[in-house]
PDB file of C-alpha atoms in Angstrom:
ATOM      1  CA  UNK A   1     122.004 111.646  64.809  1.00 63.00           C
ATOM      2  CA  UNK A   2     126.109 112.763  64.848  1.00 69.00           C
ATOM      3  CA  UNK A   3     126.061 115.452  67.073  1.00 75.00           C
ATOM      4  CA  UNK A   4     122.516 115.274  68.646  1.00 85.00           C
ATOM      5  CA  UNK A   5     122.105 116.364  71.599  1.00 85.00           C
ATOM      6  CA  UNK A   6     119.649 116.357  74.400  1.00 90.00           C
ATOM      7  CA  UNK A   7     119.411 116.880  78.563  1.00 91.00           C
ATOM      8  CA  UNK A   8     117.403 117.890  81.244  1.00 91.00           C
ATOM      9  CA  UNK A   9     118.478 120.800  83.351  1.00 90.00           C
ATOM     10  CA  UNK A  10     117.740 123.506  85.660  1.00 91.00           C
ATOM     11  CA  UNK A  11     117.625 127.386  84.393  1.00 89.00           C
ATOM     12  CA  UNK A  12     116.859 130.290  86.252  1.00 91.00           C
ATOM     13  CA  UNK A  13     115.095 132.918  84.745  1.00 89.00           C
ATOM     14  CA  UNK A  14     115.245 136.392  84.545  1.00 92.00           C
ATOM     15  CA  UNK A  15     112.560 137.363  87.292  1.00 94.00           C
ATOM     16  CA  UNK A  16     114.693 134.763  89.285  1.00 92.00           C
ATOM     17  CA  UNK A  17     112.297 131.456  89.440  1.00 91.00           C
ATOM     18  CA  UNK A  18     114.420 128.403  89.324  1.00 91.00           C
ATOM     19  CA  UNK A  19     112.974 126.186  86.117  1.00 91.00           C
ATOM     20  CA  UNK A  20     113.367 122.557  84.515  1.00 91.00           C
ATOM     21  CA  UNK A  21     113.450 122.491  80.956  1.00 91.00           C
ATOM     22  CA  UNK A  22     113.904 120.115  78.122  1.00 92.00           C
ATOM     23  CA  UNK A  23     117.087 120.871  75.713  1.00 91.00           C
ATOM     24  CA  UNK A  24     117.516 119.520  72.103  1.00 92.00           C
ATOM     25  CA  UNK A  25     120.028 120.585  70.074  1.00 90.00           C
ATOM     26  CA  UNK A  26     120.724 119.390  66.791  1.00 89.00           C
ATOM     27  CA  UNK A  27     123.534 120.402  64.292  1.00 87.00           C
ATOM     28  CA  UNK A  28     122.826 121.862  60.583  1.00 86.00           C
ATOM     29  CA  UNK A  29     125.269 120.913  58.593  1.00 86.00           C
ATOM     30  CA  UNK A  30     125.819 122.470  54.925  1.00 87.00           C
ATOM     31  CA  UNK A  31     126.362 120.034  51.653  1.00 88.00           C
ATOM     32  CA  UNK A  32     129.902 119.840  52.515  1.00 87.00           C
ATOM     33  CA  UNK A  33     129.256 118.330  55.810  1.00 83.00           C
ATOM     34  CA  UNK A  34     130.544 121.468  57.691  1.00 86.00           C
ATOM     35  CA  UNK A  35     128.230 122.786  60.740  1.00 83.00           C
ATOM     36  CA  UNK A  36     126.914 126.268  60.062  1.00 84.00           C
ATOM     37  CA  UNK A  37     124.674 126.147  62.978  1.00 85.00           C
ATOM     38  CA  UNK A  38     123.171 123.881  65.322  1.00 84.00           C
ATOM     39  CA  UNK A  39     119.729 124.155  66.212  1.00 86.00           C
ATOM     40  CA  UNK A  40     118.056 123.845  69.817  1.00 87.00           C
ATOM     41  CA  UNK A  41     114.412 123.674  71.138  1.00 89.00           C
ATOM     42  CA  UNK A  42     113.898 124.161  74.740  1.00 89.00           C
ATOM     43  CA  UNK A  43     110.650 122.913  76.569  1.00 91.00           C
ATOM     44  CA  UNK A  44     109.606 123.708  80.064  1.00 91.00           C
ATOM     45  CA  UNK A  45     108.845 120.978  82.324  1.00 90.00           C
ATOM     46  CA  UNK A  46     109.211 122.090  85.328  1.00 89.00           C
ATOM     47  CA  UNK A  47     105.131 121.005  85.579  1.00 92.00           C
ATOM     48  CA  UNK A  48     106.077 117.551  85.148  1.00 91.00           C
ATOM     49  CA  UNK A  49     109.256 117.683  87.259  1.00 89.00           C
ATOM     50  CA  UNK A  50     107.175 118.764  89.977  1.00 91.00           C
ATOM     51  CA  UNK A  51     104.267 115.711  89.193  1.00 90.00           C
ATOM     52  CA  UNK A  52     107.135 113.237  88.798  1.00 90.00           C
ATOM     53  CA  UNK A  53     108.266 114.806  92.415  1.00 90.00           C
ATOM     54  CA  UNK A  54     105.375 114.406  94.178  1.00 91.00           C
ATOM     55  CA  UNK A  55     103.974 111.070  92.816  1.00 90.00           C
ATOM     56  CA  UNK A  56     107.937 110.173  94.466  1.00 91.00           C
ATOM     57  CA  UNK A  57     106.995 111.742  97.782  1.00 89.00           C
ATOM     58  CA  UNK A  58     103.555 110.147  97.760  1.00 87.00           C
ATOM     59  CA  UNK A  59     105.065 106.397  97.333  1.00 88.00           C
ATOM     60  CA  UNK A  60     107.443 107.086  99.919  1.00 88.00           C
ATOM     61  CA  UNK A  61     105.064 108.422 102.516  1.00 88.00           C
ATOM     62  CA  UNK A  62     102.862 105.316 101.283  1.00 83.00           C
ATOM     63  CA  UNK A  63     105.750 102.779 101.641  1.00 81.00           C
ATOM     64  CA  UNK A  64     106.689 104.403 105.043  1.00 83.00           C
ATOM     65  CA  UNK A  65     102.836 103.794 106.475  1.00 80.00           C
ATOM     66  CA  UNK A  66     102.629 100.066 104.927  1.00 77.00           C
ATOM     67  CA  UNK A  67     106.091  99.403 106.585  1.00 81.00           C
ATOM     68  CA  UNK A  68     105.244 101.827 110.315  1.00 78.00           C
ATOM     69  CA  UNK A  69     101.715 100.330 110.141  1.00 81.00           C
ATOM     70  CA  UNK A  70     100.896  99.376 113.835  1.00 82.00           C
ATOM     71  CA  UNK A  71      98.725  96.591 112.361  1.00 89.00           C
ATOM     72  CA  UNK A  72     100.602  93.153 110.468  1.00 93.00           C
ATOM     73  CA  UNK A  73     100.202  93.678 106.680  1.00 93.00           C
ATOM     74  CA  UNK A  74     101.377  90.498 104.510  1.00 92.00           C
ATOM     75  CA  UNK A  75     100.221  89.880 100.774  1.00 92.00           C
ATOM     76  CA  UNK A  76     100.598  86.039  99.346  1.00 91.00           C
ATOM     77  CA  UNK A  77     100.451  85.123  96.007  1.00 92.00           C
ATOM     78  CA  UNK A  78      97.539  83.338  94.609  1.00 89.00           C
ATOM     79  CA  UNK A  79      99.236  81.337  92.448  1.00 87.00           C
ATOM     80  CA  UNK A  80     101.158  79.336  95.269  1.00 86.00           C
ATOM     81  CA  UNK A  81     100.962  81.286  98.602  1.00 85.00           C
ATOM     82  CA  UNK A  82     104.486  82.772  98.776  1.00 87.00           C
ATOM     83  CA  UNK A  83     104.961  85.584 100.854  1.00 89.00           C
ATOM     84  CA  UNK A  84     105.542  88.549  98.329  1.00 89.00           C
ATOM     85  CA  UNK A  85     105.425  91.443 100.862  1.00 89.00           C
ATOM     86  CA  UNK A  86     105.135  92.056 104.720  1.00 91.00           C
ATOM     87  CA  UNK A  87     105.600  94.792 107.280  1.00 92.00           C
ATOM     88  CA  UNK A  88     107.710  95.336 110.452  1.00 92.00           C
ATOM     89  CA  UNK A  89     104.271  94.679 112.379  1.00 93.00           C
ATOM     90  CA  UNK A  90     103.950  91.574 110.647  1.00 93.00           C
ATOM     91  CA  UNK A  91     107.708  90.437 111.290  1.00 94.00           C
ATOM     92  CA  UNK A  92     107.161  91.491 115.062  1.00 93.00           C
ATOM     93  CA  UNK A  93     104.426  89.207 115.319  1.00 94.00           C
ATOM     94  CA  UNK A  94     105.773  86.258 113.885  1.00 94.00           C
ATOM     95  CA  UNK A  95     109.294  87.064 115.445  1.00 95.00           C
ATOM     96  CA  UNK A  96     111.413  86.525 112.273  1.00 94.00           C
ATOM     97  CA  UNK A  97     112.652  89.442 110.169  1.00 91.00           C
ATOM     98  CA  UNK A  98     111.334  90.745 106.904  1.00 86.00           C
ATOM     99  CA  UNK A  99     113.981  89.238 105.264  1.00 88.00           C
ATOM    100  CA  UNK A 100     113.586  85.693 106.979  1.00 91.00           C
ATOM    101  CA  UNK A 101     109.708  85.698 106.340  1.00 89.00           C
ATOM    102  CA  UNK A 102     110.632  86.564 102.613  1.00 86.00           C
ATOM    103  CA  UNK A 103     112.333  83.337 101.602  1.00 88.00           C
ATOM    104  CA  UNK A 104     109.478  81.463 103.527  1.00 86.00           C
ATOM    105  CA  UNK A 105     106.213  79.565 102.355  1.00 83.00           C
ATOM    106  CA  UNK A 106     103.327  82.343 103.948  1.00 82.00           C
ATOM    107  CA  UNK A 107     102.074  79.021 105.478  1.00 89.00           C
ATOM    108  CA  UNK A 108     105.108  78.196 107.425  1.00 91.00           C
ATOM    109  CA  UNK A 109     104.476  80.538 110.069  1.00 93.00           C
ATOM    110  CA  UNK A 110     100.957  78.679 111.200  1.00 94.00           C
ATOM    111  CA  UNK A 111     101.343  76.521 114.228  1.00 95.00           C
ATOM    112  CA  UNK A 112     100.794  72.899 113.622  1.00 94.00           C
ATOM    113  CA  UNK A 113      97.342  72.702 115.217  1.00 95.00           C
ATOM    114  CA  UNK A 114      93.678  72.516 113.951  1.00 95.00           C
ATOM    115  CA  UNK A 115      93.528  76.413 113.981  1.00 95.00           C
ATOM    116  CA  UNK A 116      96.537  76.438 112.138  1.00 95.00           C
ATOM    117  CA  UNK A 117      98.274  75.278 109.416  1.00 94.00           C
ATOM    118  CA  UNK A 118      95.490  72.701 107.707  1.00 95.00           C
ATOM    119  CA  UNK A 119      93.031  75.472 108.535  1.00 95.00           C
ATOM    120  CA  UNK A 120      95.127  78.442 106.176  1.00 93.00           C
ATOM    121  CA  UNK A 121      95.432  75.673 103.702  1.00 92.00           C
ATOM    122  CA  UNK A 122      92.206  74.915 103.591  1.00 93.00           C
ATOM    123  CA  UNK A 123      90.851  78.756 103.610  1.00 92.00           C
ATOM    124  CA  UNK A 124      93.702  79.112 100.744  1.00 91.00           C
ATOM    125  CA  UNK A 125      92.753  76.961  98.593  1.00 91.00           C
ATOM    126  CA  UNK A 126      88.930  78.013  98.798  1.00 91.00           C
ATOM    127  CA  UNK A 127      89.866  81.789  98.654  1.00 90.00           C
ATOM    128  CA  UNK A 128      91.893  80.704  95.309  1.00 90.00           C
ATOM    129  CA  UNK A 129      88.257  78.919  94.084  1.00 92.00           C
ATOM    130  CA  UNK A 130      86.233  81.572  94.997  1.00 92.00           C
ATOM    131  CA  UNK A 131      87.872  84.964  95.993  1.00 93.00           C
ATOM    132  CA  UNK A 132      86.022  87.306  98.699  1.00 94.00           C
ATOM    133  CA  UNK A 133      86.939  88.863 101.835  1.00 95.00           C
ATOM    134  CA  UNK A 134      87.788  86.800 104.851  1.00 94.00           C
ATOM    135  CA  UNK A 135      88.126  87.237 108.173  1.00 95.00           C
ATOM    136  CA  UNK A 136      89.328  84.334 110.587  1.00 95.00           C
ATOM    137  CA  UNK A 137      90.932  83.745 113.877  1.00 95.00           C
ATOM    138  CA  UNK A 138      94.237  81.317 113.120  1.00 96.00           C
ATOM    139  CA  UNK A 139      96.972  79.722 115.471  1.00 96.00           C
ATOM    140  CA  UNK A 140     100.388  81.320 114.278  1.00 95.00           C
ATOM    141  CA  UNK A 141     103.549  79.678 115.577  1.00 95.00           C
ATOM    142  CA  UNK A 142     106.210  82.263 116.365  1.00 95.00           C
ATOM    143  CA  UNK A 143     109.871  81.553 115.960  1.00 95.00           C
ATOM    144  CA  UNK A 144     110.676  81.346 119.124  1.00 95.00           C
ATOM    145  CA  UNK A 145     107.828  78.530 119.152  1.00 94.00           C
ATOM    146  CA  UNK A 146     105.442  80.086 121.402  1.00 95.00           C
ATOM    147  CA  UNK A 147     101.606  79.911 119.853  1.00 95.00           C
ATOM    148  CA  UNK A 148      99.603  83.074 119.077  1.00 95.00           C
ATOM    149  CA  UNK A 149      96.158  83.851 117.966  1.00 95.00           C
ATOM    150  CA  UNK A 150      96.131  86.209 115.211  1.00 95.00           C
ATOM    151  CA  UNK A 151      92.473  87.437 113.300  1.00 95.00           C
ATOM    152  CA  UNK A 152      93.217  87.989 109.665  1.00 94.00           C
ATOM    153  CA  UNK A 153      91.442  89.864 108.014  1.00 95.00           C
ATOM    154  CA  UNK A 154      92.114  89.368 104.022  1.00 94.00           C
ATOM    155  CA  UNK A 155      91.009  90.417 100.743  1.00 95.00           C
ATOM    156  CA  UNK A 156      91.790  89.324  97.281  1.00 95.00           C
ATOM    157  CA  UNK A 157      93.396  92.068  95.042  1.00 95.00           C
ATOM    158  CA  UNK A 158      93.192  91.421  91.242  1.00 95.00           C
ATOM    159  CA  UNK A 159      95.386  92.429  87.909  1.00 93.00           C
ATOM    160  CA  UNK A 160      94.194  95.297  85.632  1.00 93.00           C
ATOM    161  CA  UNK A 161      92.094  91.936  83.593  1.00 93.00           C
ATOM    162  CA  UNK A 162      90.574  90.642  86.775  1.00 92.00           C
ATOM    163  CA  UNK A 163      92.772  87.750  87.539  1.00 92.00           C
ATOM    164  CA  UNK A 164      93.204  86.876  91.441  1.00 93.00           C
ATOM    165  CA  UNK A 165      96.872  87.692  91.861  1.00 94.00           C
ATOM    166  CA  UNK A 166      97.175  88.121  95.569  1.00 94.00           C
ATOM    167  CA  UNK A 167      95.328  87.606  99.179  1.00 93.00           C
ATOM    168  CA  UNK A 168      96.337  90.754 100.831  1.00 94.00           C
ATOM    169  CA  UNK A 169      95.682  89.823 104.907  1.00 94.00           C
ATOM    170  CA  UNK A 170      95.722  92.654 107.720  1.00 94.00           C
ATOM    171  CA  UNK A 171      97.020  90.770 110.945  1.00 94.00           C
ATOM    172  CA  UNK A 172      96.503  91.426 114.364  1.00 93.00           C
ATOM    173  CA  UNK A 173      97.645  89.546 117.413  1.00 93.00           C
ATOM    174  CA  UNK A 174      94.484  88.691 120.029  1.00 93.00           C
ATOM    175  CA  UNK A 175      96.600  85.942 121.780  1.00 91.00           C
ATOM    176  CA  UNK A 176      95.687  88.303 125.062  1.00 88.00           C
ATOM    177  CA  UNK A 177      91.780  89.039 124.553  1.00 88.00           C
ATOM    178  CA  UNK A 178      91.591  85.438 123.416  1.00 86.00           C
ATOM    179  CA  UNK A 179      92.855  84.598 126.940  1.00 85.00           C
ATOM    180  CA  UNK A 180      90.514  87.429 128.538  1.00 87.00           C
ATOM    181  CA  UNK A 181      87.688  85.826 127.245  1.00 85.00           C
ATOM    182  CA  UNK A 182      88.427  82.067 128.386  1.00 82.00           C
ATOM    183  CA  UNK A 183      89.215  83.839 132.113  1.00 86.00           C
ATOM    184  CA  UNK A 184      85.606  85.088 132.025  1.00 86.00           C
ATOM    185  CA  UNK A 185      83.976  81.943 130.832  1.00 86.00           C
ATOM    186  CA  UNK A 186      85.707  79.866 133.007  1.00 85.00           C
ATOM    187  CA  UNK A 187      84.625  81.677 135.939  1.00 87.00           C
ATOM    188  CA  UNK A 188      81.094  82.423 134.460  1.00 88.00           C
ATOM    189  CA  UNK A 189      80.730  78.309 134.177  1.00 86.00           C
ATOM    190  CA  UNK A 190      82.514  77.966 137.911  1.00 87.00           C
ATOM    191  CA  UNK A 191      80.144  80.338 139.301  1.00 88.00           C
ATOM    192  CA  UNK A 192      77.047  78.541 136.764  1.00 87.00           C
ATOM    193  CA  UNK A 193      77.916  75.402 138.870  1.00 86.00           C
ATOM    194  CA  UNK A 194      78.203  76.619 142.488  1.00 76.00           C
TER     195      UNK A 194
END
């Protein structure tokens, strides 16, 4: 009411430990509406302070390995395959920035090949029918238009009441042991035929 008041500050006390508490003060006013006192209840939370604290430091260390990942990290939507979050790993890969790959379709970043864009579509929309853990080599399509391999490896993450909200993908690039390999079969068939 009039004259209420309430904050959250810092008091040390007498053996010198540096607290949080909780301070309410209220006035008491007599039938003539003048204050003969006021009132005040003081709480310790300097427990909670230090929970709300550390729940803060454990999102940022959190946010700090999704973003420093060395691996691509990118989460779609279900509903229509936006991109809702990626890392720098995943914006090196695909050579546009986090903010560029955030007003994009997920699926625009897929080369237009077999291996690429009809092939996400297609594992999208059966991932939306029937959710599970995928793993699958793709053609990605950087922005400087050179083609990559990537193997994504994605699962579906669901709401609190089970509904598929998002395909969460890791992403790594095997454009190199993808060439590797066709090296060594190409001389394994060579030397087959000799």
């Amino acid at each position: 009411g009039e004259g209420s008041f309430s904050a959250e500050l810092q008091m040390k006390r007498k053996d010198g430990e540096i607290i949080w508490v909780s301070v309410s003060t209220r006035p008491h006013l007599d039938k003539a509406g003048q204050l003969v006192e006021s009132r005040s209840a003081i709480i310790d939370i300097t427990e909670r302070k230090r929970a709300e604290e550390e729940l803060r430091d454990n999102e940022r260390q959190l946010r700090d390995l999704y973003q420093n990942a060395p691996v691509g990290y990118s989460s779609r939507s279900a509903i229509d395959g936006s991109l809702v979050r990626s890392n720098a790993a995943f914006a090196e890969i695909t050579g546009y920035s986090t903010a560029e790959l955030a007003k994009m379709s997920s699926f625009d970043v897929y080369a237009d090949t077999p291996d690429g864009r009809p092939k996400v579509e297609k594992i999208f929309a059966d991932f939306q029918a029937n959710p599970r853990p995928i793993n699958t080599e793709l053609q990605l399509k950087r922005k400087t238009g050179e083609l990559l391999w990537i193997l994504a490896m994605t699962q579906p993450h669901f709401d609190e009441n089970g509904v598929l909200i998002e395909a969460r993908s890791v992403i790594t690039n095997i454009t190199d042991r993808r060439a590797s390999q066709a090296k060594v079969e190409a001389a394994r068939a060579e030397a087959e035929a000799a």
